XYZ file of N, CA and C in Angstrom:
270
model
N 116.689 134.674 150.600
C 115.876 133.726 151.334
C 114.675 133.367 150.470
N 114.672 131.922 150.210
C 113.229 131.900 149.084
C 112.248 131.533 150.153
N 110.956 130.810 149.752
C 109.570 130.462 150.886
C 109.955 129.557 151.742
N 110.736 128.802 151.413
C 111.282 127.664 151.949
C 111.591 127.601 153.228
N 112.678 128.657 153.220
C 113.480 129.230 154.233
C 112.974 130.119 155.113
N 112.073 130.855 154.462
C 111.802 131.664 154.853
C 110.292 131.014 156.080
N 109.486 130.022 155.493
C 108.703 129.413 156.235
C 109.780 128.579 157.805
N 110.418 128.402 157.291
C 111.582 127.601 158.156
C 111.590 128.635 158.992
N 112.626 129.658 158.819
C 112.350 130.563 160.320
C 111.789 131.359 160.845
N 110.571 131.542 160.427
C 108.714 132.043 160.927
C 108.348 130.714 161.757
N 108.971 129.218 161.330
C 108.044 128.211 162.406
C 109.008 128.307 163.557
N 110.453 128.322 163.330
C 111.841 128.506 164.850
C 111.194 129.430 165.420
N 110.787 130.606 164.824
C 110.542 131.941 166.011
C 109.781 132.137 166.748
N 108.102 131.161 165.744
C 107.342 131.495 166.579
C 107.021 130.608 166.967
N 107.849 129.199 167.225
C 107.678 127.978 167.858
C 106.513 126.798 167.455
N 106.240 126.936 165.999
C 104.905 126.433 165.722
C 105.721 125.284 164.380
N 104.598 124.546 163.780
C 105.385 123.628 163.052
C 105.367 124.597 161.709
N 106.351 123.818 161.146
C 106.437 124.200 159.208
C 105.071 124.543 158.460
N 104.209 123.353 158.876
C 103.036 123.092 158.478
C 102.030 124.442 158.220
N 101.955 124.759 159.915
C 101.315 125.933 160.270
C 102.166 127.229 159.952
N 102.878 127.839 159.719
C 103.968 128.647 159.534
C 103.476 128.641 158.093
N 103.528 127.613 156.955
C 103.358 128.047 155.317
C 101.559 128.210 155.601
N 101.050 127.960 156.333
C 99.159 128.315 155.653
C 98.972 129.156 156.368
N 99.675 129.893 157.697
C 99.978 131.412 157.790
C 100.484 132.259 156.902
N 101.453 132.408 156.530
C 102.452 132.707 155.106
C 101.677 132.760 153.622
N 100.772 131.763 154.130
C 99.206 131.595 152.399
C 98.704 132.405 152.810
N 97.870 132.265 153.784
C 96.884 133.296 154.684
C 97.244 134.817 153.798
N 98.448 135.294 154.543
C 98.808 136.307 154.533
C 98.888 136.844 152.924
N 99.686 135.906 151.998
C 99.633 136.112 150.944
C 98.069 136.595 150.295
N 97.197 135.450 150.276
C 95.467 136.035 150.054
C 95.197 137.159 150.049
N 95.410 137.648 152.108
C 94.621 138.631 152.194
C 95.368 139.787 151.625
N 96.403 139.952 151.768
C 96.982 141.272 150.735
C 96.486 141.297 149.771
N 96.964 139.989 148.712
C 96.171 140.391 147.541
C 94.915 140.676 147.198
N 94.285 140.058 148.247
C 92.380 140.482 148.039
C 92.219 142.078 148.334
N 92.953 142.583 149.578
C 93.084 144.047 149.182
C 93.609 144.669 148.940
N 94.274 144.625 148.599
C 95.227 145.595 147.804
C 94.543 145.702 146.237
N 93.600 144.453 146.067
C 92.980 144.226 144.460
C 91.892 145.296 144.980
N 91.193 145.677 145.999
C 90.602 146.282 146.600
C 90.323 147.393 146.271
N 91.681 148.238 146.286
C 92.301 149.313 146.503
C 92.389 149.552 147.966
N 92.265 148.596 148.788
C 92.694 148.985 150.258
C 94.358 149.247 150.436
N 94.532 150.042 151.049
C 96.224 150.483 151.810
C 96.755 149.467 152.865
N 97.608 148.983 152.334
C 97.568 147.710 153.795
C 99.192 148.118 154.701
N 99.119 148.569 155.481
C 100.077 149.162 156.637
C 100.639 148.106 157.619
N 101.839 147.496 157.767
C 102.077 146.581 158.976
C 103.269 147.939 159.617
N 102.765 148.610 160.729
C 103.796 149.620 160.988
C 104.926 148.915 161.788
N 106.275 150.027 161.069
C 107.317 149.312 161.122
C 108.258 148.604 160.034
N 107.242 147.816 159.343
C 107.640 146.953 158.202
C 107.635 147.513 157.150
N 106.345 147.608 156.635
C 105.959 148.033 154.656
C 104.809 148.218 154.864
N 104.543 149.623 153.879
C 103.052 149.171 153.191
C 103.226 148.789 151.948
N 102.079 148.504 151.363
C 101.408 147.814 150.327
C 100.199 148.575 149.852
N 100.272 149.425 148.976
C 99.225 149.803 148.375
C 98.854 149.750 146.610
N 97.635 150.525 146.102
C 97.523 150.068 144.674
C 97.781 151.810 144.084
N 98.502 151.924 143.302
C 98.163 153.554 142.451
C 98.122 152.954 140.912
N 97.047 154.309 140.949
C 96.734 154.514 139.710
C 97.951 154.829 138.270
N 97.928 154.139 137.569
C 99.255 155.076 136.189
C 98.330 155.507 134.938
N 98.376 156.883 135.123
C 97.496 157.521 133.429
C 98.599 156.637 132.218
N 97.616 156.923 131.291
C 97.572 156.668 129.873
C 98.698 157.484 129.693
N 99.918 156.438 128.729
C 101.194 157.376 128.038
C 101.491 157.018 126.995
N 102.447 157.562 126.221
C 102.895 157.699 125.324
C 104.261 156.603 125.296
N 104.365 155.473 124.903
C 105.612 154.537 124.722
C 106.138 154.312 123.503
N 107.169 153.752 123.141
C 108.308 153.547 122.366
C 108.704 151.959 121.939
N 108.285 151.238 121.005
C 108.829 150.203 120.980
C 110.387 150.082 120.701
N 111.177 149.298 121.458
C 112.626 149.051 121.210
C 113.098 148.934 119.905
N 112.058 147.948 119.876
C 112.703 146.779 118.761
C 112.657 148.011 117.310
N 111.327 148.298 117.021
C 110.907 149.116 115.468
C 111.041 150.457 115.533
N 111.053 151.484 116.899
C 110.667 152.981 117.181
C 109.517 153.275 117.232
N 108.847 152.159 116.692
C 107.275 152.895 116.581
C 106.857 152.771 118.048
N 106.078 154.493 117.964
C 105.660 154.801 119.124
C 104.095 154.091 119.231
N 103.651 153.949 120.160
C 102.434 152.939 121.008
C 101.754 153.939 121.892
N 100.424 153.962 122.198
C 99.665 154.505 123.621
C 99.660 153.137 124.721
N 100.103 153.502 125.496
C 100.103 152.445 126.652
C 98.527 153.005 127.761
N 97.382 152.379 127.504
C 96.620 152.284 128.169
C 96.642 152.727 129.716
N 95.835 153.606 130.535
C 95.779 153.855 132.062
C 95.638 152.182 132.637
N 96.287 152.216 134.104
C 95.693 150.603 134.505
C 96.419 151.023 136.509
N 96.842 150.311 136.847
C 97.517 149.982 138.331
C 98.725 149.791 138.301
N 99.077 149.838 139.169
C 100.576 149.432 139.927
C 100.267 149.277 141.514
N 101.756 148.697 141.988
C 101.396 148.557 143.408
C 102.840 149.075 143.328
N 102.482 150.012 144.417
C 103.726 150.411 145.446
C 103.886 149.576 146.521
N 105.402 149.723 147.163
C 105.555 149.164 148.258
C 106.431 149.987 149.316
N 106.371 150.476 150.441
C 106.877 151.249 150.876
C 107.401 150.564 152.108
N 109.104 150.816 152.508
C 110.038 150.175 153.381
C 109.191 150.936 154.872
N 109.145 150.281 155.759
C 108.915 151.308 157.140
C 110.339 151.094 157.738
N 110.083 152.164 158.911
C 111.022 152.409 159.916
C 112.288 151.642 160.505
N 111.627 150.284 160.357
C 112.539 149.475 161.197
C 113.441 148.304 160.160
N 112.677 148.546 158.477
C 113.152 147.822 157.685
C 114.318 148.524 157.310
N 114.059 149.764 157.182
C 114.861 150.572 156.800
C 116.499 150.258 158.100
N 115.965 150.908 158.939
C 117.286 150.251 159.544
C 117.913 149.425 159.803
N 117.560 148.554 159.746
C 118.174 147.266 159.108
C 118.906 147.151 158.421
N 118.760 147.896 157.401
C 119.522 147.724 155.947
C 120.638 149.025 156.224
N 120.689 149.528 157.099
C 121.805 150.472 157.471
C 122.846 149.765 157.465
């Protein structure tokens, strides 16, 4: 399902136009990213969270030459399935 579609049946369900359905869908996009850049934990229970972890400083491998590299500490984001996503996919 790309945005498209996906805006398409967020406006059927919740009876609202396309219009309003994608600058909900923006909305939503923003505020995650504003916290999660945060380091806030963002929880929709049921669904997923969304949080930021930390990755220490390692030791890497270039493919291409062997030569080994220090890969700098920085972020990642996890994303974690909840309860009801999960069954779903049963």
């Amino acid at each position: 399902m790309n945005r498209t579609e996906l805006v398409a049946a967020v406006a059927e369900t919740a009876g609202t136009t396309k219009a309003d359905a994608d600058a909900v869908l923006s909305a939503f996009g923003d505020t995650l990213i504003a916290a999660v850049g945060k380091g806030e934990k963002v929880q929709i229970p049921g669904l997923l969270t969304v949080e930021r972890v930390e990755r220490a400083a390692r030791t890497g491998r270039n493919p291409a030459t062997g030569e080994t590299l220090e890969i700098p500490a920085g972020y990642g984001v996890k994303v974690t399935a909840g309860s009801k996503l999960k069954g779903a996919v049963k």
